[in-house]
Amino acid sequence: MNASETESPVDRQALRLAESLRSRSRFQVVLESLIYGSIISTAFIGNLLVLYIVYKSPRLRNVPGLFVASLALSDIAMATLATPPSLAATITGRWTSGFAACQFQGFVVITLVAASLQTMALMSIDRYFRVVHPMKHRIFFTMSRARYMTASVWIVAMMYPVPYLANGETYIFHPGKFFCFYEANSSFAADLIYICICISLAVLSFCYFNVFRHLRLNAQRVKNMRAAFTTKDDNTSKISTEEIRLTRTLFVTVIAYLICWTPILVIDFVEMGVGDWSLSRGFYVMYNDIGHIGLTSSTLNPIIYGVLNQTFRREYKRIFCFKNSSNQDENCGRPSGVVERRSRITLPTVV
């Protein structure tokens, strides 16, 4: 019996993908490496700016700001801890980082994906209580409790890979995806990860569906109240506008996340259902160039904050010294707290 007869279908498929990875043209190697490297750099720099802005701006030292910082931290960790070995594999055409690094990457990727998704689920729960049950929100979502919630999210996320590893299984390099992943015919311990992911997605869907349903049902009532009571004190409508803007910003981050991750999850579910790596490299090129372990969504979050959020937009302009007026010339490079104290313009307290 020769070696080819003893190889499993998964082994043959892995060899096929490995050969396809090694046989790429120089143009393909350069293009894929540049795309991947650009995504990593943008995700790292953008989310580092987000952390800096949240730390420096007093207006962002609140519960939503804490959740945004947690999400940015997971994106930075993904860019710095999980992706460098994959970038090396993209350049060299093979895994060069060794067995221990492969296990570390597999653990970190699963943990950070879970932390990101659970943080967004926590954001959606915060929005649900703030919009639908505002009185309960004041009780449950204090800063101290939000810190415990955020810590719990990370602790639970680190538990995601444990059943798979405790079952005696290891991560192996996937030549199509450029990173270490479950074995194609892995046990239910690996499938449990996707069950938990689906639960988080269900929470997201439930919360935002009810939030927007509540806002829609109350839109006409608010309009009638404005028509009936015309006073100088319009705090109620101001709060409603602020919460709508904040909810919209966080909802757009979820949509961007789902757009980036849907192709990845579809391919993973297909492999899980079939039990092998039988897809062609074209699918994995899409998997990597669109998703690259979902890192594309990490690059979009800082952009979304800057486009949709006034506080982030103002801080970006200050950091990059966009000199659109003499006032900005004077304040360029100053700490945000100094700028805010000198400004006499009342800005809405939004994230």
CSV table of C-alpha atoms in Angstrom, one decimal:
chain,number,residue,atom,x,y,z
A,1,MET,CA,0.0,0.0,0.0
A,2,ASN,CA,1.6,3.3,-1.1
A,3,ALA,CA,1.4,6.6,0.7
A,4,SER,CA,-1.3,8.1,-1.5
A,5,GLU,CA,-3.6,5.3,-0.6
A,6,THR,CA,-3.2,5.9,3.1
A,7,GLU,CA,-3.9,9.6,2.9
A,8,SER,CA,-7.3,10.8,3.9
A,9,PRO,CA,-9.4,13.1,1.6
A,10,VAL,CA,-8.7,16.0,4.0
A,11,ASP,CA,-4.9,15.4,3.7
A,12,ARG,CA,-5.1,15.4,-0.1
A,13,GLN,CA,-7.2,18.6,-0.1
A,14,ALA,CA,-4.7,20.2,2.3
A,15,LEU,CA,-1.8,19.2,0.0
A,16,ARG,CA,-3.8,20.6,-3.0
A,17,LEU,CA,-4.3,23.9,-1.3
A,18,ALA,CA,-0.7,24.0,-0.1
A,19,GLU,CA,0.6,23.4,-3.6
A,20,SER,CA,-1.8,26.1,-4.9
A,21,LEU,CA,-0.4,28.5,-2.2
A,22,ARG,CA,3.2,27.8,-3.2
A,23,SER,CA,2.6,28.0,-6.9
A,24,ARG,CA,1.2,31.6,-6.9
A,25,SER,CA,2.7,34.0,-9.3
A,26,ARG,CA,4.9,36.8,-8.0
A,27,PHE,CA,2.2,39.3,-8.9
A,28,GLN,CA,-0.3,37.3,-6.8
A,29,VAL,CA,2.0,37.1,-3.9
A,30,VAL,CA,2.7,40.9,-3.9
A,31,LEU,CA,-0.9,41.8,-4.4
A,32,GLU,CA,-2.2,39.5,-1.6
A,33,SER,CA,0.6,40.6,0.7
A,34,LEU,CA,-0.1,44.3,0.1
A,35,ILE,CA,-3.8,43.9,0.6
A,36,TYR,CA,-3.3,42.0,3.8
A,37,GLY,CA,-0.6,44.3,5.1
A,38,SER,CA,-2.7,47.4,4.4
A,39,ILE,CA,-5.7,45.9,6.2
A,40,ILE,CA,-3.5,45.1,9.2
A,41,SER,CA,-1.9,48.5,9.3
A,42,THR,CA,-5.2,50.4,8.9
A,43,ALA,CA,-6.9,48.3,11.6
A,44,PHE,CA,-4.1,48.9,14.0
A,45,ILE,CA,-3.7,52.6,13.5
A,46,GLY,CA,-7.4,53.4,13.2
A,47,ASN,CA,-8.4,51.5,16.4
A,48,LEU,CA,-5.4,52.9,18.3
A,49,LEU,CA,-6.8,56.4,17.5
A,50,VAL,CA,-10.2,55.2,18.7
A,51,LEU,CA,-8.7,54.2,22.1
A,52,TYR,CA,-6.8,57.5,22.3
A,53,ILE,CA,-9.9,59.6,21.6
A,54,VAL,CA,-12.0,57.6,24.1
A,55,TYR,CA,-9.3,58.1,26.7
A,56,LYS,CA,-8.8,61.8,26.1
A,57,SER,CA,-12.4,63.0,25.5
A,58,PRO,CA,-14.4,63.4,28.7
A,59,ARG,CA,-17.6,63.2,26.6
A,60,LEU,CA,-16.8,59.6,25.7
A,61,ARG,CA,-16.1,58.4,29.3
A,62,ASN,CA,-19.5,56.7,29.5
A,63,VAL,CA,-21.0,53.3,29.1
A,64,PRO,CA,-21.1,53.3,25.2
A,65,GLY,CA,-17.6,54.7,25.2
A,66,LEU,CA,-16.4,51.8,27.4
A,67,PHE,CA,-17.9,49.3,25.0
A,68,VAL,CA,-16.4,51.1,21.9
A,69,ALA,CA,-13.0,50.9,23.7
A,70,SER,CA,-13.4,47.2,24.3
A,71,LEU,CA,-14.3,46.6,20.7
A,72,ALA,CA,-11.3,48.6,19.5
A,73,LEU,CA,-9.0,46.7,21.9
A,74,SER,CA,-10.1,43.4,20.4
A,75,ASP,CA,-9.4,44.8,16.9
A,76,ILE,CA,-5.9,46.0,17.9
A,77,ALA,CA,-5.2,42.6,19.5
A,78,MET,CA,-6.3,40.8,16.3
A,79,ALA,CA,-4.0,43.0,14.2
A,80,THR,CA,-1.0,42.6,16.5
A,81,LEU,CA,-1.3,39.1,18.0
A,82,ALA,CA,-3.1,37.0,15.4
A,83,THR,CA,-2.2,38.3,12.0
A,84,PRO,CA,1.6,38.5,11.7
A,85,PRO,CA,2.1,34.7,11.2
A,86,SER,CA,-0.6,34.8,8.6
A,87,LEU,CA,1.1,37.7,6.8
A,88,ALA,CA,4.4,35.7,6.8
A,89,ALA,CA,2.6,32.7,5.3
A,90,THR,CA,1.0,35.0,2.7
A,91,ILE,CA,4.5,36.2,1.7
A,92,THR,CA,6.4,32.9,1.9
A,93,GLY,CA,3.6,30.6,0.7
A,94,ARG,CA,3.9,28.3,3.7
A,95,TRP,CA,3.6,28.2,7.5
A,96,THR,CA,6.9,29.2,9.0
A,97,SER,CA,6.0,30.0,12.6
A,98,GLY,CA,6.0,26.5,14.1
A,99,PHE,CA,3.5,24.4,16.1
A,100,ALA,CA,3.3,26.5,19.2
A,101,ALA,CA,2.6,29.7,17.3
A,102,CYS,CA,-0.1,27.8,15.4
A,103,GLN,CA,-1.9,26.8,18.6
A,104,PHE,CA,-1.5,30.3,20.0
A,105,GLN,CA,-3.0,31.9,16.8
A,106,GLY,CA,-5.9,29.5,16.7
A,107,PHE,CA,-6.7,30.2,20.4
A,108,VAL,CA,-6.3,34.0,19.9
A,109,VAL,CA,-8.4,34.2,16.8
A,110,ILE,CA,-11.4,32.4,18.3
A,111,THR,CA,-11.1,34.4,21.5
A,112,LEU,CA,-11.0,37.8,19.8
A,113,VAL,CA,-13.8,36.9,17.4
A,114,ALA,CA,-15.9,35.9,20.3
A,115,ALA,CA,-15.0,39.1,22.3
A,116,SER,CA,-15.9,41.3,19.3
A,117,LEU,CA,-19.2,39.7,18.7
A,118,GLN,CA,-20.2,39.5,22.3
A,119,THR,CA,-19.2,43.2,22.8
A,120,MET,CA,-21.5,44.2,20.0
A,121,ALA,CA,-24.2,42.0,21.5
A,122,LEU,CA,-23.7,43.9,24.8
A,123,MET,CA,-23.9,47.2,22.9
A,124,SER,CA,-27.2,46.1,21.4
A,125,ILE,CA,-28.5,45.1,24.9
A,126,ASP,CA,-27.4,48.6,26.1
A,127,ARG,CA,-29.3,50.3,23.3
A,128,TYR,CA,-32.4,48.1,23.9
A,129,PHE,CA,-32.7,49.0,27.5
A,130,ARG,CA,-31.8,52.7,26.8
A,131,VAL,CA,-34.5,53.1,24.2
A,132,VAL,CA,-37.2,50.6,25.2
A,133,HIS,CA,-36.7,50.4,29.0
A,134,PRO,CA,-35.0,53.7,30.0
A,135,MET,CA,-35.8,53.4,33.7
A,136,LYS,CA,-34.3,49.9,33.9
A,137,HIS,CA,-31.3,51.1,31.9
A,138,ARG,CA,-30.4,53.6,34.6
A,139,ILE,CA,-30.3,50.7,37.1
A,140,PHE,CA,-28.5,48.0,35.1
A,141,PHE,CA,-26.0,50.1,33.0
A,142,THR,CA,-24.0,52.1,35.4
A,143,MET,CA,-20.3,52.6,34.7
A,144,SER,CA,-19.3,50.2,37.5
A,145,ARG,CA,-21.6,47.5,36.2
A,146,ALA,CA,-20.6,48.1,32.6
A,147,ARG,CA,-17.0,47.4,33.6
A,148,TYR,CA,-18.0,44.1,35.1
A,149,MET,CA,-20.0,43.3,32.0
A,150,THR,CA,-17.0,44.1,29.8
A,151,ALA,CA,-14.7,42.0,31.9
A,152,SER,CA,-17.2,39.1,31.8
A,153,VAL,CA,-17.4,39.3,28.0
A,154,TRP,CA,-13.6,38.8,27.7
A,155,ILE,CA,-13.6,36.0,30.3
A,156,VAL,CA,-16.4,34.1,28.4
A,157,ALA,CA,-14.6,34.7,25.1
A,158,MET,CA,-11.5,33.1,26.4
A,159,MET,CA,-13.6,30.0,27.3
A,160,TYR,CA,-14.7,29.5,23.6
A,161,PRO,CA,-11.6,27.6,22.5
A,162,VAL,CA,-11.3,25.5,25.7
A,163,PRO,CA,-13.7,22.6,24.9
A,164,TYR,CA,-11.9,22.0,21.6
A,165,LEU,CA,-8.4,21.9,23.2
A,166,ALA,CA,-9.7,20.0,26.2
A,167,ASN,CA,-10.9,17.3,23.8
A,168,GLY,CA,-7.3,16.7,22.9
A,169,GLU,CA,-7.5,18.3,19.4
A,170,THR,CA,-5.1,20.8,17.9
A,171,TYR,CA,-5.3,23.6,15.4
A,172,ILE,CA,-3.7,23.1,12.0
A,173,PHE,CA,-2.6,25.5,9.3
A,174,HIS,CA,-5.3,26.0,6.6
A,175,PRO,CA,-3.4,26.7,3.4
A,176,GLY,CA,-6.5,28.3,1.8
A,177,LYS,CA,-7.3,30.6,4.7
A,178,PHE,CA,-3.7,31.4,5.7
A,179,PHE,CA,-4.2,30.8,9.4
A,180,CYS,CA,-4.5,28.0,11.9
A,181,PHE,CA,-7.9,26.6,12.2
A,182,TYR,CA,-9.9,23.6,13.3
A,183,GLU,CA,-9.4,20.3,11.6
A,184,ALA,CA,-12.1,19.8,8.9
A,185,ASN,CA,-13.5,16.7,10.6
A,186,SER,CA,-13.4,18.1,14.1
A,187,SER,CA,-15.7,17.2,17.0
A,188,PHE,CA,-18.8,18.8,18.4
A,189,ALA,CA,-16.5,20.9,20.6
A,190,ALA,CA,-15.6,22.9,17.5
A,191,ASP,CA,-19.2,23.1,16.4
A,192,LEU,CA,-20.1,24.5,19.8
A,193,ILE,CA,-18.2,27.7,18.8
A,194,TYR,CA,-20.7,28.3,16.0
A,195,ILE,CA,-23.6,27.7,18.2
A,196,CYS,CA,-22.4,30.4,20.6
A,197,ILE,CA,-21.8,32.7,17.6
A,198,CYS,CA,-25.4,32.1,16.4
A,199,ILE,CA,-26.7,32.9,19.9
A,200,SER,CA,-24.9,36.3,19.9
A,201,LEU,CA,-26.3,37.0,16.4
A,202,ALA,CA,-29.8,36.2,17.7
A,203,VAL,CA,-29.3,38.7,20.6
A,204,LEU,CA,-28.2,41.4,18.1
A,205,SER,CA,-31.2,40.8,15.9
A,206,PHE,CA,-33.7,40.8,18.7
A,207,CYS,CA,-32.4,43.9,20.3
A,208,TYR,CA,-32.0,46.1,17.3
A,209,PHE,CA,-35.3,44.9,15.8
A,210,ASN,CA,-37.1,46.0,18.9
A,211,VAL,CA,-35.1,49.2,19.2
A,212,PHE,CA,-36.1,50.4,15.7
A,213,ARG,CA,-39.6,49.1,16.1
A,214,HIS,CA,-39.9,51.1,19.3
A,215,LEU,CA,-38.5,54.2,17.6
A,216,ARG,CA,-40.8,53.9,14.7
A,217,LEU,CA,-43.9,53.4,16.8
A,218,ASN,CA,-43.0,56.5,18.9
A,219,ALA,CA,-42.1,58.8,16.0
A,220,GLN,CA,-45.6,60.0,15.4
A,221,ARG,CA,-46.2,60.4,19.1
A,222,VAL,CA,-43.1,62.6,19.5
A,223,LYS,CA,-44.1,64.6,16.4
A,224,ASN,CA,-47.6,65.3,18.0
A,225,MET,CA,-46.0,66.3,21.3
A,226,ARG,CA,-43.8,68.8,19.5
A,227,ALA,CA,-46.8,70.3,17.8
A,228,ALA,CA,-48.8,70.5,21.0
A,229,PHE,CA,-46.1,71.8,23.3
A,230,THR,CA,-43.8,74.5,21.9
A,231,THR,CA,-41.5,75.5,24.7
A,232,LYS,CA,-37.9,76.7,25.0
A,233,ASP,CA,-37.0,73.6,27.0
A,234,ASP,CA,-36.8,70.9,24.4
A,235,ASN,CA,-34.7,68.4,26.4
A,236,THR,CA,-36.9,65.4,25.6
A,237,SER,CA,-36.6,65.8,21.9
A,238,LYS,CA,-32.8,66.5,22.3
A,239,ILE,CA,-32.3,63.2,24.2
A,240,SER,CA,-34.3,61.3,21.6
A,241,THR,CA,-32.2,62.7,18.8
A,242,GLU,CA,-29.0,61.9,20.6
A,243,GLU,CA,-30.0,58.3,21.3
A,244,ILE,CA,-31.2,57.8,17.7
A,245,ARG,CA,-27.8,59.0,16.4
A,246,LEU,CA,-25.9,56.8,18.8
A,247,THR,CA,-28.1,53.8,18.0
A,248,ARG,CA,-27.6,54.4,14.3
A,249,THR,CA,-23.8,54.6,14.7
A,250,LEU,CA,-23.6,51.3,16.6
A,251,PHE,CA,-26.1,49.6,14.3
A,252,VAL,CA,-24.0,50.5,11.3
A,253,THR,CA,-20.9,48.9,12.9
A,254,VAL,CA,-22.9,45.7,13.3
A,255,ILE,CA,-24.0,45.8,9.6
A,256,ALA,CA,-20.4,46.4,8.5
A,257,TYR,CA,-19.3,43.5,10.7
A,258,LEU,CA,-21.9,41.2,9.3
A,259,ILE,CA,-21.1,42.2,5.7
A,260,CYS,CA,-17.4,41.4,6.3
A,261,TRP,CA,-18.1,38.2,8.2
A,262,THR,CA,-20.9,36.6,6.2
A,263,PRO,CA,-18.7,35.2,3.4
A,264,ILE,CA,-16.4,33.8,6.1
A,265,LEU,CA,-19.1,32.2,8.1
A,266,VAL,CA,-20.8,30.7,5.0
A,267,ILE,CA,-17.5,29.1,3.9
A,268,ASP,CA,-16.9,27.8,7.5
A,269,PHE,CA,-20.4,26.4,7.7
A,270,VAL,CA,-20.0,24.7,4.3
A,271,GLU,CA,-16.7,23.1,5.5
A,272,MET,CA,-18.3,22.1,8.8
A,273,GLY,CA,-21.2,20.5,7.0
A,274,VAL,CA,-19.2,18.7,4.3
A,275,GLY,CA,-16.4,17.7,6.7
A,276,ASP,CA,-13.5,18.6,4.4
A,277,TRP,CA,-11.7,21.4,2.6
A,278,SER,CA,-13.0,20.6,-0.9
A,279,LEU,CA,-13.7,24.2,-1.9
A,280,SER,CA,-11.5,25.7,-4.7
A,281,ARG,CA,-8.8,28.3,-3.9
A,282,GLY,CA,-11.0,30.9,-5.5
A,283,PHE,CA,-13.4,30.8,-2.6
A,284,TYR,CA,-10.5,31.1,-0.2
A,285,VAL,CA,-9.1,34.1,-2.1
A,286,MET,CA,-12.5,35.7,-1.5
A,287,TYR,CA,-12.3,34.6,2.1
A,288,ASN,CA,-9.0,36.2,2.6
A,289,ASP,CA,-9.1,39.3,0.4
A,290,ILE,CA,-12.6,40.3,1.6
A,291,GLY,CA,-12.4,39.1,5.2
A,292,HIS,CA,-8.8,38.3,6.2
A,293,ILE,CA,-10.1,36.7,9.5
A,294,GLY,CA,-12.7,39.5,9.5
A,295,LEU,CA,-10.1,42.1,10.0
A,296,THR,CA,-11.7,44.3,7.3
A,297,SER,CA,-14.5,45.1,9.8
A,298,SER,CA,-11.9,46.3,12.2
A,299,THR,CA,-10.7,48.9,9.7
A,300,LEU,CA,-14.2,50.1,9.1
A,301,ASN,CA,-15.2,50.8,12.7
A,302,PRO,CA,-12.9,53.9,13.1
A,303,ILE,CA,-14.2,55.3,9.8
A,304,ILE,CA,-17.8,54.7,10.8
A,305,TYR,CA,-17.3,56.6,14.0
A,306,GLY,CA,-15.7,59.5,12.2
A,307,VAL,CA,-18.5,59.7,9.6
A,308,LEU,CA,-21.5,59.3,11.9
A,309,ASN,CA,-20.3,60.6,15.2
A,310,GLN,CA,-19.6,64.3,15.9
A,311,THR,CA,-17.3,63.8,18.8
A,312,PHE,CA,-15.0,61.4,16.9
A,313,ARG,CA,-15.2,63.6,13.8
A,314,ARG,CA,-14.1,66.6,15.7
A,315,GLU,CA,-11.2,64.7,17.4
A,316,TYR,CA,-10.0,63.3,14.0
A,317,LYS,CA,-9.9,66.8,12.6
A,318,ARG,CA,-7.9,68.0,15.7
A,319,ILE,CA,-5.4,65.1,15.5
A,320,PHE,CA,-4.8,65.4,11.8
A,321,CYS,CA,-4.8,69.2,12.0
A,322,PHE,CA,-7.5,69.8,9.3
A,323,LYS,CA,-7.2,73.6,9.1
A,324,ASN,CA,-10.6,74.7,7.9
A,325,SER,CA,-10.8,77.8,10.1
A,326,SER,CA,-8.7,80.0,12.2
A,327,ASN,CA,-10.2,78.4,15.3
A,328,GLN,CA,-9.0,75.0,14.2
A,329,ASP,CA,-5.6,76.4,13.4
A,330,GLU,CA,-5.3,77.7,17.0
A,331,ASN,CA,-6.6,74.4,18.6
A,332,CYS,CA,-4.6,72.0,16.3
A,333,GLY,CA,-2.6,69.6,18.4
A,334,ARG,CA,-4.1,70.8,21.7
A,335,PRO,CA,-5.4,68.2,24.2
A,336,SER,CA,-9.1,67.7,23.7
A,337,GLY,CA,-10.0,68.7,27.2
A,338,VAL,CA,-8.3,72.1,26.7
A,339,VAL,CA,-10.2,72.6,23.4
A,340,GLU,CA,-13.5,71.7,25.0
A,341,ARG,CA,-13.0,74.1,27.9
A,342,ARG,CA,-12.2,77.0,25.6
A,343,SER,CA,-15.1,76.3,23.3
A,344,ARG,CA,-18.4,78.0,24.1
A,345,ILE,CA,-20.4,75.9,21.8
A,346,THR,CA,-22.6,73.3,23.5
A,347,LEU,CA,-22.1,70.0,21.8
A,348,PRO,CA,-24.4,67.0,22.1
A,349,THR,CA,-23.2,64.3,24.5
A,350,VAL,CA,-23.1,61.4,22.0
A,351,VAL,CA,-20.6,58.6,21.4
